[in-house]
Structure formats: structure tokens, C-alpha cells
Short mmCIF file of C-alpha atoms in Angstrom, two decimals:
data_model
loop_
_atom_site.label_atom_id
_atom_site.label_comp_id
_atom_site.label_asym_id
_atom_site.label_seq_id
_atom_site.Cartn_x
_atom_site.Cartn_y
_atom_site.Cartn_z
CA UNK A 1 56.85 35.06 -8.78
CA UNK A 2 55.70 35.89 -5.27
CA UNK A 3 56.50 39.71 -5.41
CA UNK A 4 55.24 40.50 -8.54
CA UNK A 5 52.05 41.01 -10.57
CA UNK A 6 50.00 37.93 -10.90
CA UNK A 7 48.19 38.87 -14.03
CA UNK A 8 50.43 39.16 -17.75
CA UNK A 9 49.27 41.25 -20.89
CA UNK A 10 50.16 40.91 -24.48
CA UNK A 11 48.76 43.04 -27.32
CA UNK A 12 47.22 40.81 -29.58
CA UNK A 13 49.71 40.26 -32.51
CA UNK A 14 51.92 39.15 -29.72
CA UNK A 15 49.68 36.39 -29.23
CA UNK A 16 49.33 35.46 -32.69
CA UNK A 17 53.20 36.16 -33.39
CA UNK A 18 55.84 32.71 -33.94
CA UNK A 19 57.64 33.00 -30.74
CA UNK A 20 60.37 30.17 -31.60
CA UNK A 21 61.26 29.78 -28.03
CA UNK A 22 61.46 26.51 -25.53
CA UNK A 23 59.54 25.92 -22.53
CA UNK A 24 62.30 27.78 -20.39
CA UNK A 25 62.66 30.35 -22.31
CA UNK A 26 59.03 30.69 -22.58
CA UNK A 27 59.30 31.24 -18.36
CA UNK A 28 62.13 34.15 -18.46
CA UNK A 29 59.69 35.57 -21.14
CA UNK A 30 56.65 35.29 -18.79
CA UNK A 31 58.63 36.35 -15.70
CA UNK A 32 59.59 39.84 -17.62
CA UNK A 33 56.55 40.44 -18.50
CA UNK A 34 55.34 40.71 -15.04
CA UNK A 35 57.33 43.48 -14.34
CA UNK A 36 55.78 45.39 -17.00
CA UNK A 37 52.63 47.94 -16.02
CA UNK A 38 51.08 48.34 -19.52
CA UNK A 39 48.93 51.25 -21.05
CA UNK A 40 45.73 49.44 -21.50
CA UNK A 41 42.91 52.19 -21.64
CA UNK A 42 42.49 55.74 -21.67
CA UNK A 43 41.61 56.00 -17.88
CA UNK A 44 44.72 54.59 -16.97
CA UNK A 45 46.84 56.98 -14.96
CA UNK A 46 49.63 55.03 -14.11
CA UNK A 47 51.51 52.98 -16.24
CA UNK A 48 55.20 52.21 -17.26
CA UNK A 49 56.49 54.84 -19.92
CA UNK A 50 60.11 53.02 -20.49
CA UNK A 51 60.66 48.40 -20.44
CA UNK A 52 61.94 48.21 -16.55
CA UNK A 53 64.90 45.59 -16.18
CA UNK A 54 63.65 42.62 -15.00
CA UNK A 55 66.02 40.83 -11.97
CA UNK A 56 65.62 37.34 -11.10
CA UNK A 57 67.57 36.20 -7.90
CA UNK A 58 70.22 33.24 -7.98
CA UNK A 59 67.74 31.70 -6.12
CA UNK A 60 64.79 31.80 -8.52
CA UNK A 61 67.29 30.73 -10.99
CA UNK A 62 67.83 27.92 -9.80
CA UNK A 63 64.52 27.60 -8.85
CA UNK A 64 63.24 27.61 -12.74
CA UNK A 65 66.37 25.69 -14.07
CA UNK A 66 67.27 23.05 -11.39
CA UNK A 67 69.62 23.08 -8.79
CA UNK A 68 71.79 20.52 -10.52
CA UNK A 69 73.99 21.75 -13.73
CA UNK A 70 72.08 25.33 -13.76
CA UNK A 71 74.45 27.66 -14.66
CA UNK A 72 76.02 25.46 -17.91
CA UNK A 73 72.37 25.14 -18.79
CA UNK A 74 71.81 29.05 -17.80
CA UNK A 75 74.45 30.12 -20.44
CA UNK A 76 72.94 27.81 -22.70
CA UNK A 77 69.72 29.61 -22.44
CA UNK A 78 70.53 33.14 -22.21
CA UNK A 79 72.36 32.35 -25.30
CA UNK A 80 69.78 31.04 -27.19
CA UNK A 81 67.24 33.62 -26.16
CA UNK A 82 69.21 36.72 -26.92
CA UNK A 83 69.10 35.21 -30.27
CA UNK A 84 65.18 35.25 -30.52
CA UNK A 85 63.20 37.08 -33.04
CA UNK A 86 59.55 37.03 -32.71
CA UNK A 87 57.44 37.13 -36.22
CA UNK A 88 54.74 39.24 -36.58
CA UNK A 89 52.57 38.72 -39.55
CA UNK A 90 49.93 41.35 -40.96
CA UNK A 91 48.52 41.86 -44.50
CA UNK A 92 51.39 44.35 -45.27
CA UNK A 93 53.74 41.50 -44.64
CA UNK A 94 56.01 39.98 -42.14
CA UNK A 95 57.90 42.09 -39.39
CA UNK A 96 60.99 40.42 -37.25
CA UNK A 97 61.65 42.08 -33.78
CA UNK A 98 64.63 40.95 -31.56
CA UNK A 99 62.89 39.98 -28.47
CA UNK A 100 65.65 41.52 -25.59
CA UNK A 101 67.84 44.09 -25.85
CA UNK A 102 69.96 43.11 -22.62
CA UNK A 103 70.17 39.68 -21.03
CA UNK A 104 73.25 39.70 -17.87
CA UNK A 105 73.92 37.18 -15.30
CA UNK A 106 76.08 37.58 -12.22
CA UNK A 107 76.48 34.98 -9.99
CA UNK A 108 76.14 36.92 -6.65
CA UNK A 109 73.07 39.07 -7.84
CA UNK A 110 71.89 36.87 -10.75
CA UNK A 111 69.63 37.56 -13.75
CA UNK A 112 68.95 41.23 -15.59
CA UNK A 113 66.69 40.82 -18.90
CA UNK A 114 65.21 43.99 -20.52
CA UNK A 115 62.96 44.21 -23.66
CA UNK A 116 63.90 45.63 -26.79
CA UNK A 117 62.52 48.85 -27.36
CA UNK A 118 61.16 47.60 -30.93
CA UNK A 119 58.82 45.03 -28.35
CA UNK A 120 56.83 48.26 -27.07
CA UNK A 121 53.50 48.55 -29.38
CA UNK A 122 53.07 44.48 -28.17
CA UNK A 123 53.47 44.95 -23.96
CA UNK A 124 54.02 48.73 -23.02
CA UNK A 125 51.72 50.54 -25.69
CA UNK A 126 49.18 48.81 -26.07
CA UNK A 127 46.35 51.26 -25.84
CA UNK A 128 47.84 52.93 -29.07
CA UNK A 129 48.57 49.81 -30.90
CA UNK A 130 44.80 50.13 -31.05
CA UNK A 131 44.62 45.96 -31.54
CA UNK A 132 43.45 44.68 -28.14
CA UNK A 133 45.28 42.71 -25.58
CA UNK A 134 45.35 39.26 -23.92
CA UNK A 135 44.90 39.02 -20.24
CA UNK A 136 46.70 35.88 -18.62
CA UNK A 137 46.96 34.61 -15.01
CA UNK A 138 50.38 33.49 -14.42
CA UNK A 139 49.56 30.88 -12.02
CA UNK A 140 47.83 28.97 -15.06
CA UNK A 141 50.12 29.16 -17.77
CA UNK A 142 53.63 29.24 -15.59
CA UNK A 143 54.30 26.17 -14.86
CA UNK A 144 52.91 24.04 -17.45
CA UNK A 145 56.35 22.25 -18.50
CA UNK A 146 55.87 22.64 -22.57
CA UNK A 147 56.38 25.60 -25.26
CA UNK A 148 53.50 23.68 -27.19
CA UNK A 149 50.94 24.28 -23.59
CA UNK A 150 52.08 27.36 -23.52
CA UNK A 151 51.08 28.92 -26.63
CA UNK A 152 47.94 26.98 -27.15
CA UNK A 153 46.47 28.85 -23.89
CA UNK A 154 47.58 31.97 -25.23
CA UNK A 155 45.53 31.39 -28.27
CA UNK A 156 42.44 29.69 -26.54
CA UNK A 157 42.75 32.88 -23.76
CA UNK A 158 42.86 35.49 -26.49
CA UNK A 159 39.13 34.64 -27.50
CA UNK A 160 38.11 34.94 -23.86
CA UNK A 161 36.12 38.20 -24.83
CA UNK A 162 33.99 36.08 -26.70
CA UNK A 163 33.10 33.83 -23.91
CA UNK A 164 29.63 32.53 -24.12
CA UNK A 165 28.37 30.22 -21.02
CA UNK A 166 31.89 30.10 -19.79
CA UNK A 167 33.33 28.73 -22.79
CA UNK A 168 35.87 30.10 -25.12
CA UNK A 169 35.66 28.52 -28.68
CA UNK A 170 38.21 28.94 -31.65
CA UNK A 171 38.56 27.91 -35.41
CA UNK A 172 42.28 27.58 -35.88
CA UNK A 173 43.91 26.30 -39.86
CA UNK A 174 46.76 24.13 -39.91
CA UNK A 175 48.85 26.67 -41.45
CA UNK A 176 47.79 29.06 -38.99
CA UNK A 177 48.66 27.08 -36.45
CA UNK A 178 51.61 25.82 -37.28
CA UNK A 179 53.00 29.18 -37.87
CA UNK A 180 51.91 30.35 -34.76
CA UNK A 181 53.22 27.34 -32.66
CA UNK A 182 56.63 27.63 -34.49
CA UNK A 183 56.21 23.85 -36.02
CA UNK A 184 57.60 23.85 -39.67
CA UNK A 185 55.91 22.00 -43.04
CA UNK A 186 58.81 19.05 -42.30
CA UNK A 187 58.10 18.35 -38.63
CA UNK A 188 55.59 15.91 -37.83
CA UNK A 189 54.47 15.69 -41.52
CA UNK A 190 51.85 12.86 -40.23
CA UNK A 191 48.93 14.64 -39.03
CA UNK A 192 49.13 11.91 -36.23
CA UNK A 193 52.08 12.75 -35.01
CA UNK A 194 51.27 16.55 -35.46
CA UNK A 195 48.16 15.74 -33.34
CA UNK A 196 49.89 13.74 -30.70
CA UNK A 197 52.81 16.03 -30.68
CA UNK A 198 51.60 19.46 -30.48
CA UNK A 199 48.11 19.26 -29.41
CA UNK A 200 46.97 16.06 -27.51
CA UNK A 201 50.18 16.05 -24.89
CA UNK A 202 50.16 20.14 -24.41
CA UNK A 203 46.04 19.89 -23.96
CA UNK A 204 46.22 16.65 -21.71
CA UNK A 205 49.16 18.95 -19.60
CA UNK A 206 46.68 22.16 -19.76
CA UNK A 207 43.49 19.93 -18.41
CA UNK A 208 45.94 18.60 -15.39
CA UNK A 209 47.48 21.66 -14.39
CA UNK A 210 45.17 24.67 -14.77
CA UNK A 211 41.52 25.13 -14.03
CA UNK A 212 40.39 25.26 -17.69
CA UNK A 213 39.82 22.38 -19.86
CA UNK A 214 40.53 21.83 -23.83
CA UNK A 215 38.85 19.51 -26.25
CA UNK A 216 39.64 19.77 -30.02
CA UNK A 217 37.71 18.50 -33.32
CA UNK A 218 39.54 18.24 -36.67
CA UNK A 219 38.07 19.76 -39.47
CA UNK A 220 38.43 18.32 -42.87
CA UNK A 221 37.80 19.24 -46.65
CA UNK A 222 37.16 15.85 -48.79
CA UNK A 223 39.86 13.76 -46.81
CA UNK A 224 42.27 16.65 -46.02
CA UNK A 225 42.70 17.64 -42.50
CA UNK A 226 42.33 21.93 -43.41
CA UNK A 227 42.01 22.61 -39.19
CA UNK A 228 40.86 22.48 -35.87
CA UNK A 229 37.48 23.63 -34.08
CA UNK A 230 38.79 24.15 -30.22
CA UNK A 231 36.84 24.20 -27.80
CA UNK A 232 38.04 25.55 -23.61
CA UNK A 233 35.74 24.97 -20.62
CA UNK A 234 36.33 27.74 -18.18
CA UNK A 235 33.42 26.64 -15.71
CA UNK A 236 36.27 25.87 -13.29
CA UNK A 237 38.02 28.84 -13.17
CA UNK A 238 36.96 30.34 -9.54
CA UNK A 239 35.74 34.12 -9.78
CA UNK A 240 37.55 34.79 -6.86
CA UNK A 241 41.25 33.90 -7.52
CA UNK A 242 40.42 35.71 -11.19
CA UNK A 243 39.92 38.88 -9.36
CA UNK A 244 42.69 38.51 -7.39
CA UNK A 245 44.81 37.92 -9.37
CA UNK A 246 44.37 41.29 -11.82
CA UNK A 247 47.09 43.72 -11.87
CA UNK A 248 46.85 46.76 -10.07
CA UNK A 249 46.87 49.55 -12.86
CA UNK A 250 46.44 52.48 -10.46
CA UNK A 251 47.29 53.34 -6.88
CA UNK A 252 44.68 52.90 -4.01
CA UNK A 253 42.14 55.48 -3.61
CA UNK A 254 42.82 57.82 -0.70
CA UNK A 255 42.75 55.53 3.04
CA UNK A 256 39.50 58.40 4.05
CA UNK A 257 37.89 57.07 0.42
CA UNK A 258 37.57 53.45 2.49
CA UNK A 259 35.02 53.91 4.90
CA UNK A 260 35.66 51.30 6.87
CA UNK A 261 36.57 48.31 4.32
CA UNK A 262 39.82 46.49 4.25
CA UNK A 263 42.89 47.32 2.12
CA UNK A 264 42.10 44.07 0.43
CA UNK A 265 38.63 44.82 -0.08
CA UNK A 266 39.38 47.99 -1.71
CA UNK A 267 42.11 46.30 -3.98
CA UNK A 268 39.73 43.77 -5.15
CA UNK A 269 36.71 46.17 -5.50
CA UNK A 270 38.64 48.68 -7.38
CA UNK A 271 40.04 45.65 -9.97
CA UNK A 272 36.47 44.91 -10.48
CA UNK A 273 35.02 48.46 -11.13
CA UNK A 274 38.30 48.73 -13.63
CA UNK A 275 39.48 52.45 -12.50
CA UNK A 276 39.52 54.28 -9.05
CA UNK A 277 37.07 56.62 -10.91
CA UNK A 278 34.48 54.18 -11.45
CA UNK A 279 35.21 52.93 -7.44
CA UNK A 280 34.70 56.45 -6.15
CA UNK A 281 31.00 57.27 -8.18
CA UNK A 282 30.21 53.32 -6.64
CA UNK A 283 31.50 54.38 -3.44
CA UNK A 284 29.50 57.87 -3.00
CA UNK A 285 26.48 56.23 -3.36
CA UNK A 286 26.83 53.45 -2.05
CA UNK A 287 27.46 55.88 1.12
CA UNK A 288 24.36 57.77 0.39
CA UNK A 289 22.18 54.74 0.14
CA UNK A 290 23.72 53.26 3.97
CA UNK A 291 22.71 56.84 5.44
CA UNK A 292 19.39 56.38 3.60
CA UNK A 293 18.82 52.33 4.47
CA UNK A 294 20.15 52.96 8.41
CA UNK A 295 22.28 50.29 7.62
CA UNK A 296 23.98 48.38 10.57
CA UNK A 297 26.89 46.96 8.78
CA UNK A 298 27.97 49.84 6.78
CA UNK A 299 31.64 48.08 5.64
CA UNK A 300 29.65 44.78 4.50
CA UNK A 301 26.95 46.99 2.73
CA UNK A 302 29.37 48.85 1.33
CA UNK A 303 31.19 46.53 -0.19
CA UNK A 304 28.10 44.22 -1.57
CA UNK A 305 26.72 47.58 -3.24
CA UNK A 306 29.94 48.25 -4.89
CA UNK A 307 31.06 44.46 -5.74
CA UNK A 308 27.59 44.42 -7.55
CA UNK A 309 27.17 47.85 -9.04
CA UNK A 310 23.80 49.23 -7.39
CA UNK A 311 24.26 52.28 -9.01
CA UNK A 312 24.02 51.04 -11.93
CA UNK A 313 21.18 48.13 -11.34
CA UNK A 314 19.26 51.65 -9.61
CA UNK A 315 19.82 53.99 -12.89
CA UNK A 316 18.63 50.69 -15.01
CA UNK A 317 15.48 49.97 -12.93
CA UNK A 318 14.91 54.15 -13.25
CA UNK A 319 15.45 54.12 -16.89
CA UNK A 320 13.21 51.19 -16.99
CA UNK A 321 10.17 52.79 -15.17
CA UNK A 322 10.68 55.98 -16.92
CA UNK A 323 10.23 54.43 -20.47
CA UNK A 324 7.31 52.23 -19.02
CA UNK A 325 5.59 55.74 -18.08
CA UNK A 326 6.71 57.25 -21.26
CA UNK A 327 4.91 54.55 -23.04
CA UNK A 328 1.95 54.71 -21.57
CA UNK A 329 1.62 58.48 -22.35
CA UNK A 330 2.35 57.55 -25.59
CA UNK A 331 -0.10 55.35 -25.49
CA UNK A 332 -2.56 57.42 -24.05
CA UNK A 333 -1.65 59.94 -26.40
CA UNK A 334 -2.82 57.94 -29.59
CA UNK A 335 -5.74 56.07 -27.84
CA UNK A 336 -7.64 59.76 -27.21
CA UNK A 337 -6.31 61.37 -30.61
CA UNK A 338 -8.35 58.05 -32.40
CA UNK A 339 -11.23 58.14 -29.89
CA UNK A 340 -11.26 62.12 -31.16
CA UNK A 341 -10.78 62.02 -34.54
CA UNK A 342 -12.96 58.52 -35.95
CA UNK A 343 -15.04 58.25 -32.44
CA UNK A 344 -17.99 59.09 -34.77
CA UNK A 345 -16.60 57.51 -38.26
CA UNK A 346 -18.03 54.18 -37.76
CA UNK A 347 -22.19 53.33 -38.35
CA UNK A 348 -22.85 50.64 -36.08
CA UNK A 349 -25.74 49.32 -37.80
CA UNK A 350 -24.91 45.52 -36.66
CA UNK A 351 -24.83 43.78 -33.32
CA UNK A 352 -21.50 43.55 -31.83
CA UNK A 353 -18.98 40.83 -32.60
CA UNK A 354 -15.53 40.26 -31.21
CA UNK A 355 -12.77 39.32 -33.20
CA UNK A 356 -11.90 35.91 -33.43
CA UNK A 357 -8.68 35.83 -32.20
CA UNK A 358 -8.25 32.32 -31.73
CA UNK A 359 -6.86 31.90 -35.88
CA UNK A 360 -4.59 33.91 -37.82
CA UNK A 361 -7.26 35.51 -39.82
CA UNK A 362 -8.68 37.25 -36.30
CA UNK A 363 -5.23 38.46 -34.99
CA UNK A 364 -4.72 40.24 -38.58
CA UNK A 365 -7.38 41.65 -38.51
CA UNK A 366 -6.86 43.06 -35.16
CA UNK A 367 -3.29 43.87 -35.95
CA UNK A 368 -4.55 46.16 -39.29
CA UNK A 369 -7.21 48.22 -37.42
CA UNK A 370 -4.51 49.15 -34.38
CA UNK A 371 -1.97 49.65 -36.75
CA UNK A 372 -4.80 52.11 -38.54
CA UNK A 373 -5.64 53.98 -35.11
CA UNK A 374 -1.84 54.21 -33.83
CA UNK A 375 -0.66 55.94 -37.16
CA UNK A 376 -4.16 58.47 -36.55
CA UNK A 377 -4.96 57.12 -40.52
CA UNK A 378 -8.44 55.23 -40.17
CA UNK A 379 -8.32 53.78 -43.85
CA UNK A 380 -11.07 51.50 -45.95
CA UNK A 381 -10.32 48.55 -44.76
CA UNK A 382 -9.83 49.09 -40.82
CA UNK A 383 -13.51 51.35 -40.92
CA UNK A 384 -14.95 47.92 -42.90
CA UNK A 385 -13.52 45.69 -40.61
CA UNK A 386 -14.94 47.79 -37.31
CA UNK A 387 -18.56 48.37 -38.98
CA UNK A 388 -18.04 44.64 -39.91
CA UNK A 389 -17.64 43.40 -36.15
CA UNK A 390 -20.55 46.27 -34.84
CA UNK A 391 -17.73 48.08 -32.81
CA UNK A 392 -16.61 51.60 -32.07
CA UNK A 393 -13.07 52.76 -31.88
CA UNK A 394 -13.54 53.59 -28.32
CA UNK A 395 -14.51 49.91 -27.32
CA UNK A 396 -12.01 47.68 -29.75
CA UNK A 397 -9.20 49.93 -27.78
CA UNK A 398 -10.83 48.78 -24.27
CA UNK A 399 -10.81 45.24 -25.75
CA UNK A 400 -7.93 45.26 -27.87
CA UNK A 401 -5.31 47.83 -26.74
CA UNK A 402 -4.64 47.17 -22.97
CA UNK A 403 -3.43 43.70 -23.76
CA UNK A 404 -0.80 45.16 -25.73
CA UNK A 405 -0.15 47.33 -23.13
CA UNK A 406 -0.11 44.66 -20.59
CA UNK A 407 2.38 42.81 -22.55
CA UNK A 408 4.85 45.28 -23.24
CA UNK A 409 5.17 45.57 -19.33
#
């Protein structure tokens, strides 16, 4: 694992697809994938247009398989897994794809796996698949020790765009889930066993071993178990070791593009601004804004303005004070068109009275003569209610208008 990408994709039927494969299996599967440089957007520039082989040293053979009776259980699962056929359901019906087209193993330069071509809308086009993709850490899901742990992160991860306060919730059915953890209708027929089996020992494995943590809730119809409400706390998961551990879709910008920051500064900034395109507008004016600020520190500057987007908190806060001025002309505008138009409309033949604001009756009232006066229409009722209350449309604005003003800032 050390030499290659720390981050895994899967377009999202992938995710939802049976994979009918063991935990081992499940980590020669893994392991490919990180050799694979995926079209994910439409600013990515470079990405893999062909599956590369994937070679895994005698060593890290062993490594995954134990040192012990590794090769008889090597050929054992090479065997098995160029037998694999993922399923991929949709509402046109059910689609089997061979999952490798080549699996070798020499002892001397040890294991060469390559993808069917059939797998490429799932991990090498996944921009034109059009579905959306799943973005994994390997050091989370790698070495959990069960098929079951697995796939239940892959599911709980793919919901990770709908994240609210750092938690990732999902409705699974039975059906659905059985299908999607490869568990047929005649294994653990006993929803306690089911439970115990597949969800309580994978979650209790997922809680130990990675930094996110899984509760579950059954959900039943009359006495019938139907599904499960799951629920994954990712308030662990350090920001940090995320963004380090994203793959690098593009080459660095250009060494004179650093001014001044580290090479591991401008890997992690660019990961976090998503393209070198977005780093470079970040980075020019950034720049600008150092030469403007005299900044001392121009590398720590630099790479605070970037890691937290000033360009874009400065266009917000302009955008921001240019519809605050906008409104006020606006407002201005209306205010001296009904000052114009009905300043002489209304007989004040009564003392003054303000409007009782303090009761519902008061703040409609209120509410119908601006409304009146903003749409330049001074009907029956708003004239009535301003003869009413003794007051011109010139002072209910002063007494009634600049709140709302005031409040809309």
C-alpha cells in the first residue's frame, strides 16, 4: 500500500452491486483499484484511458495472506476470484460483469491482476457513467478483517454527500441489503442471526478499527422486520489525514507557481481547491493581496488565503455590500416615488396616532399601507387607514420604513 494512492473510487452502481467475494479477495480488489486514476470531472486533465496491471510483490503477498501456507491458499484465491461476477441491478434489469480479465502469479516477481474491460463505466469512466462515485480512504476500509465490514462502509460512505453535522445517515430494506451484501433468503433465516452475523460483528469491527462509528435501528411493519435506519458518526475522522489522503488527479502546478510554499503544501492545497485551475485563480490573488497587506510571512499567508478561499469569502462580502446598496436605492427609489405621487392624497384632519404595533391588528395594518406605497398603488383602505391614524405618507415612511430597512441589513 505504501507506494500507491491512498484514496479508492467506485462509480456508484459499483457500490450498490453484489460483489460475492471474501474478505481477501475483497483486499486484491481494493489493492487494484488503487492503481487506477479515474475520470471523475470535466476539469480533469489527467486520468487513466486503459485498466493498468496491477503488481503486488511476493512480499506483499505474503504480507496480505500469511507467511505460513500462502501460496496453496494464493491458488486457492486467485482461483476463486477469476471466477467472480459482480451484479449490477437497474430498472432495465440485471447485468453480470466478470470482475478480471487477467489474474498471474510468479513466484520470483509475484502477483499481476488487471480489470476486465466490461468493469470500465464503474472505476475508469466514471464521469460518463454520469451516476456519481464513492470516495474511500484505504487506510479505513483495508484492513478491517470481514467481507460483511467491508461492504457496509461502502454503503454508509456512499451517502457521505449527504452529510449533515458530520453524520452520514441511510435507510437500507432487508432485501436490499441482503442483495447487496451477497447473503441469500436461506442464510441466517433468523433475523437474529442475520443481525448478529452481518451487521452487529462487521459494525463492532468498523467502530474498533476506523475513525467512524455505526449504530443501526430496525425498522418494522406490524411485527415484520422490513429494514434498517443506519446511522455513521464521522466526528472523528481528522480533516487533516482526509486531505491527505485524496488522490492526486493532476500533476503539480509549475515549481515558479509555488511562491515559496512546500511541495507538500501545494499537494494538499491543490486537493482541496479540486483542480490546479482553481489553485492558480487562489494563488494570483492571494499574491496580489500579500503585495497589498505588506505581509511578512508571505508562504504562511499564502497558504492560509488559499486553504480558506479568500477569494471567494472577498467576492461574497462584495456581492453582499453591492446588493445592500442596491437595496437601498431601491428603497429610496419607492420611498420618493410615494412621497411624490400621494404626498398630498391624505386630509389630515385628526391628531396624529401611531400604530399600535404591539398586536397583530397594528402590524397588519402597517404591513397593508407599505405594501400600498412599495407597489406606487395607494388604494381605499391604506388612504383610510393613514387619514385614520392623522399621518402623512412622508412621516409613516420615517416611522415605519427604516426599520425594515434596518432589518434587512
Amino acid at each position: 500500500m505504501n507506494d500507491r494512492r491512498p484514496v479508492i473510487y467506485q462509480a456508484n452502481p459499483l457500490i450498490e452491486a453484489k460483489k460475492a467475494m471474501n474478505a481477501l479477495e475483497m483486499r486484491l480488489f481494493l489493492l487494484a483499484l488503487q492503481d487506477i486514476n479515474p475520470h471523475l470531472g470535466k476539469n480533469d486533465k489527467f486520468y487513466d484511458k486503459d485498466f493498468p496491471a496491477t503488481h503486488i510483490s511476493p512480499s506483499q503477498v505474503k504480507e496480505i495472506l500469511g507467511n505460513g501456507m500462502y501460496l496453496t491458499l494464493l491458488d486457492k484465491t486467485c482461483d476463486s476470484l477469476a471466477k467472480r461476477v459482480l451484479v449490477l441491478r437497474s430498472e432495465e434489469g440485471m447485468k453480470y460483469v466478470p470482475l478480471f480479465a487477467v489474474i498471474e502469479y510468479e513466484k520470483r516477481d509475484g502477483l499481476r491482476i488487471k480489470f476486465n474491460n466490461e468493469m470500465r463505466p464503474y472505476l475508469l469512466d466514471i464521469f460518463e457513467l454520469g451516476k456519481g462515485y464513492t470516495r474511500i480512504a484505504m487506510k479505513q476500509i483495508f484492513n478491517l478483517s470481514s467481507a460483511y465490514s467491508m461492504r457496509l462502509l461502502e454503503l454508509m460512505l456512499q451517502y457521505q454527500g449527504l452529510m449533515h453535522d458530520k453524520t452520514i445517515q441511510r435507510h437500507i430494506e432487508l432485501g436490499d441489503l441482503r442483495f447487496m451484501l451477497n447473503v441469500g433468503e436461506h442464510t441466517y433465516t433468523r433475523i437474529q442471526d442475520f443481525c448478529r452475523r452481518v451487521l452487529d460483528d462487521p459494525i463492532k469491527e468498523i467502530n474498533e478499527k476506523t475513525q467512524y462509528r455505526i449504530s443501526y435501528t430496525k425498522v418494522r411493519k406490524a411485527r415484520r422486520i422490513m429494514g434498517f435506519n443506519f446511522t455513521m458518526d464521522c466526528s472523528q475522522v481528522m480533516p487533516d489525514e482526509e486531505a491527505a489522503e485524496t488522490v492526486q488527479m493532476e500533476m503539480l502546478p509549475n515549481r515558479n507557481e509555488w511562491h515559496g510554499l512546500t511541495r507538500q503544501s501545494v499537494d494538499k492545497l491543490t486537493l482541496l481547491c479540486g483542480s490546479n485551475e482553481e489553485f492558480e485563480k487562489r494563488m494570483g490573488y492571494a499574491v496580489e493581496l500579500a503585495k497589498t497587506r505588506k505581509v511578512k510571512n508571505v508562504p504562511a499567508f499564502l497558504y492560509k488565503a488559499i486553504a480558506e478561499n479568500y477569494l471567494r469569502q472577498d467576492q461574497d462580502m462584495k456581492a453582499a455590500i453591492e446588493r445592500e446598496f442596491k437595496a437601498k436605492q431601491e428603497n429610496a427609489a419607492w420611498e420618493l416615488d410615494a412621497i411624490k405621487m400621494f404626498g398630498d392624497e391624505i386630509s389630515l384632519d385628526v391628531e396624529e396616532t401611531p400604530f399600535d404595533q404591539s398586536d397583530d391588528m397594528g402590524r397588519a395594518m402597517v404591513s397593508v399601507v407599505r405594501k400600498a406605497l412599495k407597489e406606487r398603488h395607494l388604494n381605499v383602505t391604506a388612504k383610510r387607514l393613514l387619514e385614520d391614524h392623522g399621518m402623512s405618507v412622508a412621516r409613516f415612511i420615517e416611522l415605519y420604513c427604516q426599520d425594515e430597512m434596518t432589518a434587512k441589513k
